[in-house]
Amino acid sequence: MAQVLLEAGLMFAVLALAGTLARRVGQSVIPFYVIAGILMSPYVLGTLDIGPIAGLTVADYALAAEEHITLLAELGIVFLLFFLGLEFSLDRLLASKEKIGKAGTLDLLVNLPLGVVVGLALGWSLLEAFVLGGIVYISSSAVITKSLIDLGWIANAEAEPMLGTLVYEDLFIAFYLAVVSAVLLGGGEFAEIAVNVGTAMVFLLVLVGAVYLGGEYFEQFLDVDSQELFVLRAVAITVFVAGFALAIGVSEAVAAFFIGMGFSSTDHLHDLEHRLIPLRDVFAAVFFFWIGLNTDPAVFPAVAGIIAVLVVVTTPSKLLSGFLSGRIYGLDDRRNVRVGCGMVTRGEFSLIIAAIASSAVGRGPILTEVVPAVAVGYVLVMSILGTMLMQYSGYLERFVVESEPSTAAAD
Amino acid sequence: MTVYESDLPGVGKKFEVEIGDDERLVIVIHNTGKREVFHRVGEADSEKLFDLSDRLARQVGSILEGAHFQPVKSDTTETMLDGDSLLEWVNVAEGSDIVGKTLDELDFRNETGASVVSIQRDDTTESNPGPETVIQAGDTLIILGPREACREVEGLAAEVDEPESAIESGVIDELADDDTDA
């Protein structure tokens, strides 16, 4: 008991420190949480042989991804996706379906196949390459949105194609996760895979149907005159359905996404956002930390080449697809450069895909060891690179402004 | 004036208000309740002016609207309903002509064009007062009608023989008029 509480306290203290540090240097918190996890893991802190502090050797302070931390991390995935669903507006997607559809499809067609090609070129199987494709395709909603707010771009025209593309990616990733987790966590034969994917789709359809047709019931479910009961009920339904989904072999993340989407049209939207954000922030931080705990930095040298290739190949591809997305929205080229810079950041979803891959036991070391290590290294680089590109987009903007004097004059 | 509204998924909502000369006020309302206010000229970047918490934004909003409910001593409090109609709070002065008369006798609606929708007396509010209601000094009449009509009732409710008060209410009228012009 004392040990568990001490470990939890230690973990949160380190997370708070990492978050403070990230803020101090003006970077996204995600890489800092992951690095904090790596540093506290048995692979780093656990190997230090330094004398006792307060009765325990330094190595005794190392944290492992034990069950209680894994549970909190799992809740992090669930709440991350729940909020994604809550913010995901089908109405919005339909309202500007043409622009979002074009920009989102362009982004998908440029970036997903690129990851698959790199995977195949490495001699990986199609499935492994497809997982890599997902990891390099999906931009980070959390980091990009936060940077948009921090830089004040949120009030500018470039925010629209960026948020629109993120909405498209979010919907795509929900189906991607459903398929990938059904394939990875289920059996190996094609027929079995088809059954798993089918089960997942049926379950999700039932869920979506229940949430939409029983909208009134959901409305009443949260209609309680007590903050405490409101939060408890919201957490109960989200975690229970997510847990049930996982138990029958469907992605818990996707189940949480659809529950969030169901609540997005009720009157409780605002209260849910207001009251559950602290829960999401705490558990999501633990999730990134947990990713770090599972990462042995000793594997980085072996995958550094792959990470380097991915960074070199997928940074320009997002810049290009973002730039063209801006054109679809009819923006000037200076803003299009910003859209490109903004989409470079990868983050939480790439790590969620990696987490699913790492739990695909019996599927070979590429999925369970190489892909997660590549994803962690890749996200560490891309989240910092992406944030920097946004901060210093002015340097890149100059290239297009010089070649287009008319744009410069307009500003 | 046109207001453009758009959703910002994961953030909140954005409102762009045209304020003339190719300028826009951009207001971002975050899901957390925070408001950020930006100013943008033409196609240039938006420049952030300030941000407010939910609570503060509501207070500033009611001040901008002209209907602040803080206990600020003022002769008139009014709320614009549309282009010309006002909902106005009028204090009845001690020496006013209308003190001691019933609403029926005064016949505000025909005389001025404004109707008395409710009367606040001490701590009670009588909504929809009947024609036999007698107006007393110190009452607050809540009246509804075109700006001109409201001004007229204000004049009637003011003290008749006190020049200072007349000047005061004149100044307030002037301010109110300036408001309309702007």
Coordinates of C-alpha atoms in Angstrom, one line a residue:
Chain A
M1 CA 0.0 0.0 0.0
A2 CA 2.7 2.5 1.1
Q3 CA 4.7 1.5 -1.9
V4 CA 1.9 2.1 -4.4
L5 CA 1.1 5.5 -3.0
L6 CA 4.7 6.5 -2.9
E7 CA 5.1 5.4 -6.5
A8 CA 2.0 7.4 -7.6
G9 CA 3.2 10.4 -5.7
L10 CA 6.6 10.2 -7.3
M11 CA 5.1 9.8 -10.7
F12 CA 2.9 12.9 -10.3
A13 CA 5.8 14.9 -8.8
V14 CA 8.0 14.1 -11.8
L15 CA 5.1 14.9 -14.3
A16 CA 4.5 18.2 -12.6
L17 CA 8.2 19.0 -12.9
A18 CA 8.3 17.9 -16.5
G19 CA 5.3 20.0 -17.3
T20 CA 6.8 23.0 -15.6
L21 CA 10.0 22.6 -17.6
A22 CA 8.1 22.2 -20.9
R23 CA 6.3 25.4 -20.1
R24 CA 9.5 27.2 -19.2
V25 CA 11.1 26.4 -22.6
G26 CA 7.9 27.0 -24.5
Q27 CA 7.5 23.4 -25.8
S28 CA 4.7 20.9 -25.9
V29 CA 4.3 18.9 -22.7
I30 CA 3.9 15.6 -24.5
P31 CA 7.6 14.9 -25.2
F32 CA 8.6 16.0 -21.7
Y33 CA 6.1 13.6 -20.1
V34 CA 7.5 10.8 -22.3
I35 CA 11.1 11.6 -21.5
A36 CA 10.2 11.8 -17.8
G37 CA 8.8 8.3 -18.1
I38 CA 12.0 7.1 -19.8
L39 CA 14.2 8.6 -17.2
M40 CA 12.2 7.1 -14.3
S41 CA 12.0 3.7 -15.9
P42 CA 13.9 0.6 -14.7
Y43 CA 16.0 1.0 -17.8
V44 CA 17.5 4.3 -16.7
L45 CA 17.0 5.2 -13.1
G46 CA 16.7 1.5 -12.2
T47 CA 20.3 0.9 -13.4
L48 CA 21.9 3.6 -11.4
D49 CA 24.0 2.3 -8.6
I50 CA 24.1 5.3 -6.3
G51 CA 24.0 5.1 -2.5
P52 CA 20.9 5.2 -0.4
I53 CA 18.7 8.3 -0.1
A54 CA 16.3 8.3 2.8
G55 CA 16.8 4.6 3.3
L56 CA 16.3 3.5 -0.3
T57 CA 18.9 3.3 -3.0
V58 CA 18.3 5.5 -6.1
A59 CA 17.4 2.4 -8.1
D60 CA 14.5 1.8 -5.7
Y61 CA 12.9 5.0 -6.8
A62 CA 12.6 3.7 -10.3
L63 CA 9.0 3.1 -11.5
A64 CA 7.9 0.2 -13.6
A65 CA 4.8 0.0 -15.8
E66 CA 3.0 -1.9 -13.1
E67 CA -0.7 -2.6 -13.1
H68 CA -1.8 0.5 -11.2
I69 CA 0.1 2.8 -13.5
T70 CA -1.2 0.9 -16.6
L71 CA -4.7 1.4 -15.3
L72 CA -4.3 5.1 -15.0
A73 CA -2.6 5.2 -18.5
E74 CA -5.5 3.2 -19.9
L75 CA -7.9 5.8 -18.5
G76 CA -5.7 8.4 -20.2
I77 CA -6.4 6.8 -23.6
V78 CA -10.1 6.6 -22.9
F79 CA -10.5 10.2 -21.8
L80 CA -8.3 11.5 -24.7
L81 CA -10.6 9.8 -27.2
F82 CA -13.7 10.6 -25.2
F83 CA -12.9 14.3 -25.5
L84 CA -12.0 13.9 -29.2
G85 CA -15.5 12.5 -29.7
L86 CA -17.0 15.3 -27.6
E87 CA -15.4 17.9 -29.8
F88 CA -16.0 16.0 -33.0
S89 CA -18.9 17.6 -34.7
L90 CA -20.6 15.7 -37.4
D91 CA -22.6 18.8 -38.2
R92 CA -19.4 20.7 -38.8
L93 CA -18.0 18.0 -41.0
L94 CA -21.2 18.0 -43.1
A95 CA -21.4 21.8 -43.1
S96 CA -18.1 22.3 -44.9
K97 CA -17.8 18.7 -46.2
E98 CA -16.4 19.8 -49.5
K99 CA -13.4 21.7 -48.2
I100 CA -12.8 19.4 -45.3
G101 CA -13.3 16.4 -47.5
K102 CA -10.8 17.6 -50.1
A103 CA -8.2 18.8 -47.7
G104 CA -8.5 15.8 -45.5
T105 CA -8.4 13.3 -48.3
L106 CA -5.4 15.0 -49.8
D107 CA -3.6 14.8 -46.4
L108 CA -4.6 11.1 -46.1
L109 CA -3.5 10.2 -49.6
V110 CA -0.1 11.9 -49.2
N111 CA 0.9 10.9 -45.7
L112 CA -0.5 7.4 -45.0
P113 CA 0.9 5.7 -48.1
L114 CA 4.3 7.3 -47.5
G115 CA 4.6 5.6 -44.1
V116 CA 3.4 2.3 -45.7
V117 CA 6.0 2.6 -48.4
V118 CA 8.8 3.3 -45.9
G119 CA 7.6 0.3 -43.9
L120 CA 7.6 -2.0 -47.0
A121 CA 11.0 -0.7 -48.1
L122 CA 12.3 -1.8 -44.7
G123 CA 11.2 -5.3 -45.6
W124 CA 8.3 -5.3 -43.1
S125 CA 5.0 -7.1 -43.7
L126 CA 2.0 -5.1 -45.1
L127 CA 0.3 -5.1 -41.7
E128 CA 3.4 -3.7 -40.0
A129 CA 3.9 -1.1 -42.7
F130 CA 0.2 -0.2 -42.4
V131 CA 0.7 0.5 -38.6
L132 CA 3.7 2.6 -39.4
G133 CA 1.6 4.5 -42.0
G134 CA -1.0 5.3 -39.3
I135 CA 1.8 6.6 -36.9
V136 CA 3.2 9.0 -39.5
Y137 CA -0.2 10.0 -40.9
I138 CA -2.0 11.3 -37.8
S139 CA -1.2 14.8 -36.6
S140 CA -1.5 15.8 -33.0
S141 CA -4.8 17.5 -32.3
A142 CA -3.8 18.3 -28.7
V143 CA -0.4 20.0 -29.5
I144 CA -1.6 21.7 -32.7
T145 CA -4.7 23.2 -31.1
K146 CA -2.7 24.4 -28.1
S147 CA -0.1 26.0 -30.3
L148 CA -2.8 27.7 -32.4
I149 CA -4.1 29.3 -29.2
D150 CA -0.7 30.2 -27.9
L151 CA 0.4 31.8 -31.1
G152 CA -2.9 33.6 -31.6
W153 CA -3.4 32.0 -35.0
I154 CA -6.7 30.7 -33.7
A155 CA -8.3 34.0 -34.8
N156 CA -6.7 33.9 -38.3
A157 CA -7.9 32.2 -41.5
E158 CA -5.2 29.5 -41.3
A159 CA -6.9 27.9 -38.3
E160 CA -9.8 26.7 -40.4
P161 CA -8.0 24.3 -42.8
M162 CA -5.9 23.0 -39.9
L163 CA -8.8 22.3 -37.6
G164 CA -10.9 21.0 -40.5
T165 CA -8.1 18.5 -41.5
L166 CA -7.8 17.5 -37.8
V167 CA -11.5 16.7 -37.7
Y168 CA -11.1 14.5 -40.8
E169 CA -8.1 12.8 -39.3
D170 CA -9.9 12.2 -36.1
L171 CA -12.8 10.5 -37.8
F172 CA -10.4 8.4 -39.9
I173 CA -8.3 7.4 -36.9
A174 CA -11.4 6.2 -35.1
F175 CA -12.0 3.7 -37.9
Y176 CA -8.3 3.0 -38.3
L177 CA -8.0 2.1 -34.6
A178 CA -11.0 -0.1 -34.8
V179 CA -9.6 -2.1 -37.7
V180 CA -6.0 -2.2 -36.5
S181 CA -6.9 -3.2 -33.0
A182 CA -9.3 -5.9 -34.3
V183 CA -6.6 -7.3 -36.5
L184 CA -3.7 -7.0 -34.0
L185 CA -5.4 -8.1 -30.9
G186 CA -7.3 -10.9 -32.5
G187 CA -6.2 -14.1 -34.2
G188 CA -3.9 -14.5 -37.1
E189 CA -6.0 -16.1 -39.9
F190 CA -7.7 -14.0 -42.5
A191 CA -11.1 -15.4 -41.7
E192 CA -10.6 -14.7 -38.0
I193 CA -9.4 -11.2 -38.7
A194 CA -12.5 -10.6 -40.8
V195 CA -14.7 -11.8 -37.9
N196 CA -12.9 -9.5 -35.5
V197 CA -13.2 -6.5 -37.7
G198 CA -16.9 -7.4 -38.3
T199 CA -17.5 -7.7 -34.5
A200 CA -15.8 -4.3 -33.9
M201 CA -17.9 -2.7 -36.6
V202 CA -21.2 -4.2 -35.3
F203 CA -20.4 -3.2 -31.8
L204 CA -19.5 0.4 -32.8
L205 CA -22.7 0.6 -35.0
V206 CA -24.8 -0.6 -32.0
L207 CA -23.0 2.0 -29.8
V208 CA -23.6 4.8 -32.3
G209 CA -27.2 3.8 -32.8
A210 CA -27.8 3.6 -29.1
V211 CA -26.2 7.0 -28.5
Y212 CA -28.2 8.6 -31.3
L213 CA -31.5 6.9 -30.9
G214 CA -31.4 7.0 -27.2
G215 CA -30.3 10.6 -27.1
E216 CA -33.0 11.6 -24.7
Y217 CA -32.1 8.8 -22.4
F218 CA -28.5 9.9 -22.4
E219 CA -29.6 13.5 -21.8
Q220 CA -31.6 12.3 -18.7
F221 CA -28.8 10.1 -17.6
L222 CA -26.6 13.1 -16.9
D223 CA -29.5 15.3 -15.8
V224 CA -28.7 15.3 -12.1
D225 CA -28.5 18.2 -9.7
S226 CA -25.2 17.3 -8.2
Q227 CA -21.7 17.9 -9.6
E228 CA -20.5 14.8 -7.9
L229 CA -23.1 12.5 -9.4
F230 CA -22.7 14.1 -12.8
V231 CA -19.0 13.4 -12.9
L232 CA -19.5 9.9 -11.5
R233 CA -22.1 9.0 -14.0
A234 CA -20.1 10.4 -17.0
V235 CA -17.0 8.5 -15.9
A236 CA -19.0 5.4 -15.2
I237 CA -20.6 5.1 -18.6
T238 CA -17.4 6.1 -20.5
V239 CA -15.1 3.7 -18.6
F240 CA -17.6 0.9 -18.4
V241 CA -18.4 0.9 -22.1
A242 CA -14.7 1.3 -23.0
G243 CA -13.8 -1.6 -20.7
F244 CA -16.5 -3.8 -22.1
A245 CA -15.4 -3.0 -25.6
L246 CA -11.8 -4.0 -24.8
A247 CA -13.0 -7.2 -23.2
I248 CA -14.8 -8.3 -26.3
G249 CA -11.8 -7.4 -28.5
V250 CA -12.9 -3.9 -29.7
S251 CA -10.7 -0.9 -29.3
E252 CA -11.5 0.9 -26.0
A253 CA -10.3 4.1 -27.5
V254 CA -12.8 4.0 -30.3
A255 CA -15.6 3.0 -28.0
A256 CA -14.8 6.1 -25.9
F257 CA -14.6 8.2 -29.0
F258 CA -18.2 7.2 -30.0
I259 CA -19.5 7.8 -26.5
G260 CA -18.0 11.3 -26.5
M261 CA -19.6 11.8 -30.0
G262 CA -23.0 10.8 -28.6
F263 CA -22.8 13.3 -25.8
S264 CA -21.6 16.0 -28.1
S265 CA -25.1 16.8 -29.2
T266 CA -26.7 16.9 -25.7
D267 CA -27.1 19.9 -23.5
H268 CA -24.4 18.6 -21.2
L269 CA -21.6 19.2 -23.6
H270 CA -20.4 22.3 -21.8
D271 CA -20.5 20.7 -18.3
L272 CA -18.8 17.6 -19.5
E273 CA -16.0 19.6 -21.0
H274 CA -15.7 21.8 -17.9
R275 CA -15.8 19.0 -15.3
L276 CA -13.9 16.2 -17.0
I277 CA -11.0 18.2 -18.4
P278 CA -9.0 17.9 -15.2
L279 CA -9.5 14.1 -15.3
R280 CA -8.4 13.9 -18.9
D281 CA -5.3 16.1 -18.2
V282 CA -4.2 13.9 -15.2
F283 CA -4.7 10.6 -16.9
A284 CA -3.4 11.7 -20.3
A285 CA -0.2 12.8 -18.6
V286 CA 0.1 9.4 -17.0
F287 CA -0.4 7.8 -20.4
F288 CA 2.5 9.6 -21.9
F289 CA 4.6 8.8 -18.8
W290 CA 3.6 5.1 -19.1
I291 CA 4.8 5.2 -22.8
G292 CA 8.1 6.4 -21.5
L293 CA 8.3 3.8 -18.8
N294 CA 7.9 1.1 -21.4
T295 CA 10.6 2.5 -23.6
D296 CA 14.2 1.2 -23.2
P297 CA 16.4 4.0 -24.5
A298 CA 18.9 1.3 -25.4
V299 CA 16.8 0.4 -28.4
F300 CA 17.0 3.9 -29.9
P301 CA 20.4 3.5 -31.6
A302 CA 19.1 0.4 -33.4
V303 CA 16.0 2.3 -34.7
A304 CA 17.6 5.8 -35.1
G305 CA 18.1 5.2 -38.8
I306 CA 14.4 4.5 -39.3
I307 CA 13.4 7.5 -37.2
A308 CA 15.7 9.7 -39.2
V309 CA 14.3 8.5 -42.5
L310 CA 10.8 9.0 -41.3
V311 CA 11.5 12.6 -40.1
V312 CA 13.2 13.5 -43.3
V313 CA 10.4 12.0 -45.5
T314 CA 7.3 12.9 -43.5
T315 CA 8.1 16.5 -42.5
P316 CA 8.1 17.8 -46.1
S317 CA 5.1 15.6 -46.9
K318 CA 3.0 17.3 -44.2
L319 CA 4.4 20.7 -45.2
L320 CA 3.2 20.0 -48.7
S321 CA -0.2 18.5 -47.9
G322 CA -0.8 21.3 -45.4
F323 CA 0.2 24.0 -48.0
L324 CA -2.1 22.5 -50.6
S325 CA -4.9 22.2 -48.0
G326 CA -4.6 25.9 -47.4
R327 CA -5.0 26.5 -51.2
I328 CA -8.2 24.4 -51.2
Y329 CA -9.5 26.9 -48.5
G330 CA -8.5 29.8 -50.8
L331 CA -5.8 31.3 -48.5
D332 CA -2.8 33.3 -49.6
D333 CA 0.5 31.4 -49.8
R334 CA 1.9 32.9 -46.6
R335 CA -0.9 31.4 -44.6
N336 CA -0.6 28.2 -46.6
V337 CA 3.0 27.8 -45.3
R338 CA 1.6 28.2 -41.8
V339 CA -0.9 25.5 -42.4
G340 CA 1.9 23.2 -43.5
C341 CA 4.1 24.0 -40.5
G342 CA 1.1 23.5 -38.2
M343 CA 0.3 20.0 -39.4
V344 CA 3.9 18.6 -38.9
T345 CA 3.4 17.8 -35.2
R346 CA 2.6 14.2 -34.4
G347 CA 1.7 13.2 -30.9
E348 CA -0.8 11.4 -28.8
F349 CA -2.5 9.3 -31.5
S350 CA 0.8 8.0 -32.9
L351 CA 1.6 6.9 -29.4
I352 CA -1.9 5.3 -29.0
I353 CA -1.3 3.3 -32.2
A354 CA 2.1 2.3 -30.9
A355 CA 0.6 1.2 -27.5
I356 CA -1.8 -1.1 -29.4
A357 CA 1.0 -2.5 -31.5
S358 CA 3.1 -3.2 -28.4
S359 CA 0.3 -5.2 -26.9
A360 CA 0.0 -7.4 -30.0
V361 CA 1.7 -10.3 -28.3
G362 CA 2.8 -13.2 -30.6
R363 CA 2.9 -11.0 -33.7
G364 CA 6.6 -10.7 -33.9
P365 CA 9.2 -8.3 -32.5
I366 CA 8.7 -5.7 -35.2
L367 CA 5.2 -4.8 -33.9
T368 CA 5.9 -5.3 -30.2
E369 CA 9.4 -3.8 -30.0
V370 CA 10.5 -1.9 -33.1
V371 CA 7.3 -0.1 -33.9
P372 CA 6.8 1.3 -30.4
A373 CA 10.4 2.4 -30.1
V374 CA 10.3 4.0 -33.5
A375 CA 7.0 5.7 -32.6
V376 CA 8.3 7.1 -29.3
G377 CA 11.5 8.5 -31.0
Y378 CA 9.5 9.8 -33.9
V379 CA 6.9 11.6 -31.7
L380 CA 9.7 13.1 -29.6
V381 CA 11.3 14.6 -32.6
M382 CA 8.1 15.6 -34.5
S383 CA 6.4 17.2 -31.5
I384 CA 9.4 19.4 -30.9
L385 CA 10.1 20.0 -34.6
G386 CA 6.4 20.8 -35.3
T387 CA 6.1 23.3 -32.4
M388 CA 9.3 25.0 -33.5
L389 CA 8.2 25.2 -37.1
M390 CA 5.0 26.9 -36.0
Q391 CA 6.9 29.3 -33.7
Y392 CA 9.4 30.2 -36.4
S393 CA 7.1 29.9 -39.5
G394 CA 8.1 33.5 -40.3
Y395 CA 11.4 32.3 -41.8
L396 CA 9.6 29.9 -44.1
E397 CA 6.9 32.4 -44.9
R398 CA 9.5 34.8 -46.3
F399 CA 10.2 32.4 -49.2
V400 CA 6.7 32.6 -50.6
V401 CA 6.3 36.3 -49.8
E402 CA 9.4 37.2 -51.7
S403 CA 8.2 35.3 -54.7
E404 CA 4.8 36.8 -54.5
P405 CA 5.0 40.5 -54.1
S406 CA 1.2 40.9 -54.4
T407 CA 0.7 38.9 -51.2
A408 CA 3.3 41.0 -49.4
A409 CA 1.6 44.2 -50.4
A410 CA -1.7 42.9 -49.1
D411 CA -0.2 42.4 -45.6
Chain B
M1 CA -23.0 44.9 -39.1
T2 CA -22.4 41.2 -39.8
V3 CA -21.4 38.7 -37.3
Y4 CA -19.7 35.5 -38.5
E5 CA -19.8 32.5 -36.3
S6 CA -17.7 29.4 -36.6
D7 CA -16.9 26.3 -34.6
L8 CA -13.3 25.7 -33.5
P9 CA -13.3 22.0 -32.7
G10 CA -11.4 21.4 -29.5
V11 CA -11.3 25.0 -28.6
G12 CA -14.7 26.6 -28.7
K13 CA -16.4 29.1 -31.0
K14 CA -15.2 32.1 -32.9
F15 CA -17.2 35.2 -33.7
E16 CA -16.1 37.8 -36.2
V17 CA -17.8 41.2 -35.9
E18 CA -17.5 43.7 -38.7
I19 CA -16.7 47.1 -37.3
G20 CA -16.3 49.0 -40.5
D21 CA -13.4 50.0 -42.7
D22 CA -12.3 46.5 -43.3
E23 CA -11.8 45.9 -39.6
R24 CA -13.0 43.0 -37.6
L25 CA -13.3 42.3 -33.9
V26 CA -12.6 38.6 -33.5
I27 CA -13.9 37.0 -30.3
V28 CA -12.8 33.5 -29.4
I29 CA -14.9 31.9 -26.7
H30 CA -13.0 28.9 -25.3
N31 CA -14.8 25.9 -23.9
T32 CA -13.3 26.7 -20.6
G33 CA -15.2 30.0 -20.6
K34 CA -12.2 32.2 -21.4
R35 CA -12.7 34.9 -24.0
E36 CA -10.0 36.2 -26.2
V37 CA -10.5 39.3 -28.1
F38 CA -8.5 40.1 -31.3
H39 CA -8.6 43.0 -33.7
R40 CA -7.9 42.4 -37.4
V41 CA -7.5 44.8 -40.2
G42 CA -8.1 43.4 -43.7
E43 CA -6.1 40.3 -44.4
A44 CA -3.4 41.0 -41.8
D45 CA -2.8 38.8 -38.8
S46 CA -5.2 39.2 -35.9
E47 CA -3.7 41.2 -33.1
K48 CA -4.7 40.0 -29.6
L49 CA -6.2 42.8 -27.5
F50 CA -6.9 41.1 -24.2
D51 CA -8.5 38.0 -22.7
L52 CA -11.1 37.8 -20.0
S53 CA -12.4 35.1 -17.7
D54 CA -16.0 33.9 -18.1
R55 CA -17.1 36.0 -15.1
L56 CA -15.3 39.1 -16.1
A57 CA -16.5 38.8 -19.7
R58 CA -20.1 38.8 -18.6
Q59 CA -19.6 41.9 -16.4
V60 CA -17.8 43.8 -19.3
G61 CA -20.5 42.6 -21.6
S62 CA -23.3 44.0 -19.5
I63 CA -21.4 47.3 -19.2
L64 CA -21.0 47.4 -23.0
E65 CA -24.7 46.6 -23.3
G66 CA -25.5 49.5 -21.0
A67 CA -27.4 47.3 -18.6
H68 CA -25.3 46.9 -15.6
F69 CA -26.9 45.7 -12.5
Q70 CA -24.3 46.9 -10.1
P71 CA -25.6 49.2 -7.3
V72 CA -24.3 52.2 -9.2
K73 CA -26.2 55.4 -8.4
S74 CA -27.8 56.5 -11.7
D75 CA -31.0 58.1 -12.7
T76 CA -31.6 55.9 -15.7
T77 CA -30.9 52.3 -16.5
E78 CA -32.0 51.0 -19.8
T79 CA -31.7 48.0 -22.0
M80 CA -32.0 48.2 -25.7
L81 CA -34.5 45.6 -27.1
D82 CA -34.1 46.5 -30.8
G83 CA -33.2 49.5 -32.9
D84 CA -35.5 51.8 -31.1
S85 CA -37.3 50.1 -28.2
L86 CA -36.0 50.5 -24.7
L87 CA -36.7 48.8 -21.4
E88 CA -36.0 51.6 -18.9
W89 CA -35.9 52.0 -15.1
V90 CA -37.3 55.4 -14.1
N91 CA -37.2 56.7 -10.5
V92 CA -40.2 58.8 -9.5
A93 CA -38.9 61.9 -7.7
E94 CA -40.5 63.4 -4.5
G95 CA -41.9 66.5 -6.2
S96 CA -43.0 64.9 -9.5
D97 CA -46.4 65.7 -11.0
I98 CA -47.3 62.1 -11.4
V99 CA -47.0 61.2 -7.7
G100 CA -50.4 60.3 -6.2
K101 CA -52.0 59.6 -9.6
T102 CA -53.3 56.3 -10.9
L103 CA -52.0 54.7 -14.0
D104 CA -55.5 55.1 -15.5
E105 CA -55.4 58.9 -14.9
L106 CA -52.0 59.3 -16.3
D107 CA -52.8 57.1 -19.4
F108 CA -49.1 56.9 -20.3
R109 CA -49.5 54.7 -23.3
N110 CA -51.7 57.3 -25.1
E111 CA -50.0 60.3 -23.7
T112 CA -46.4 59.3 -24.3
G113 CA -46.3 56.0 -26.2
A114 CA -44.6 54.1 -23.4
S115 CA -46.1 51.4 -21.1
V116 CA -45.4 50.7 -17.5
V117 CA -44.6 47.0 -17.4
S118 CA -43.8 46.8 -13.7
I119 CA -43.3 48.9 -10.6
Q120 CA -40.7 48.4 -8.0
R121 CA -41.7 49.7 -4.6
D122 CA -39.4 49.1 -1.6
D123 CA -38.4 45.5 -1.9
T124 CA -41.3 44.3 -3.9
T125 CA -42.0 44.3 -7.6
E126 CA -45.5 44.5 -9.0
S127 CA -45.5 43.2 -12.5
N128 CA -48.2 44.2 -14.8
P129 CA -49.7 46.9 -12.5
G130 CA -53.5 47.5 -13.0
P131 CA -55.0 50.9 -14.0
E132 CA -56.0 51.7 -10.4
T133 CA -52.4 51.5 -9.1
V134 CA -51.3 54.8 -7.5
I135 CA -47.8 56.0 -8.2
Q136 CA -45.8 57.0 -5.1
A137 CA -42.7 59.0 -4.7
G138 CA -39.6 56.7 -4.6
D139 CA -41.2 54.1 -7.0
T140 CA -39.1 52.8 -9.8
L141 CA -41.2 52.4 -13.0
I142 CA -40.0 49.9 -15.5
I143 CA -41.2 51.2 -18.8
L144 CA -41.1 49.9 -22.3
G145 CA -41.4 52.0 -25.5
P146 CA -39.6 54.0 -28.1
R147 CA -36.6 56.1 -26.9
E148 CA -38.6 59.4 -27.3
A149 CA -41.5 58.1 -25.2
C150 CA -39.2 56.9 -22.5
R151 CA -37.5 60.3 -22.4
E152 CA -40.9 61.9 -21.9
V153 CA -41.9 59.6 -19.0
E154 CA -38.5 60.3 -17.5
G155 CA -39.3 64.0 -17.7
L156 CA -42.6 63.5 -16.0
A157 CA -41.2 61.4 -13.2
A158 CA -38.5 64.0 -12.5
E159 CA -38.8 66.7 -9.9
V160 CA -40.5 69.7 -11.4
D161 CA -39.1 72.6 -9.4
E162 CA -35.5 71.5 -8.9
P163 CA -33.3 73.0 -11.6
E164 CA -30.2 71.0 -10.6
S165 CA -32.0 67.8 -11.3
A166 CA -33.1 69.0 -14.7
I167 CA -29.5 69.8 -15.6
E168 CA -28.5 66.4 -14.4
S169 CA -31.1 64.5 -16.4
G170 CA -30.2 66.7 -19.4
V171 CA -26.6 65.6 -19.2
I172 CA -27.6 62.0 -19.0
D173 CA -29.9 62.5 -22.0
E174 CA -27.0 64.0 -23.9
L175 CA -24.8 61.0 -23.1
A176 CA -27.5 58.7 -24.1
D177 CA -27.9 60.5 -27.4
D178 CA -24.1 60.4 -28.0
D179 CA -24.4 56.7 -27.5
T180 CA -27.0 56.3 -30.2
D181 CA -25.0 58.4 -32.7
A182 CA -21.9 56.3 -32.2

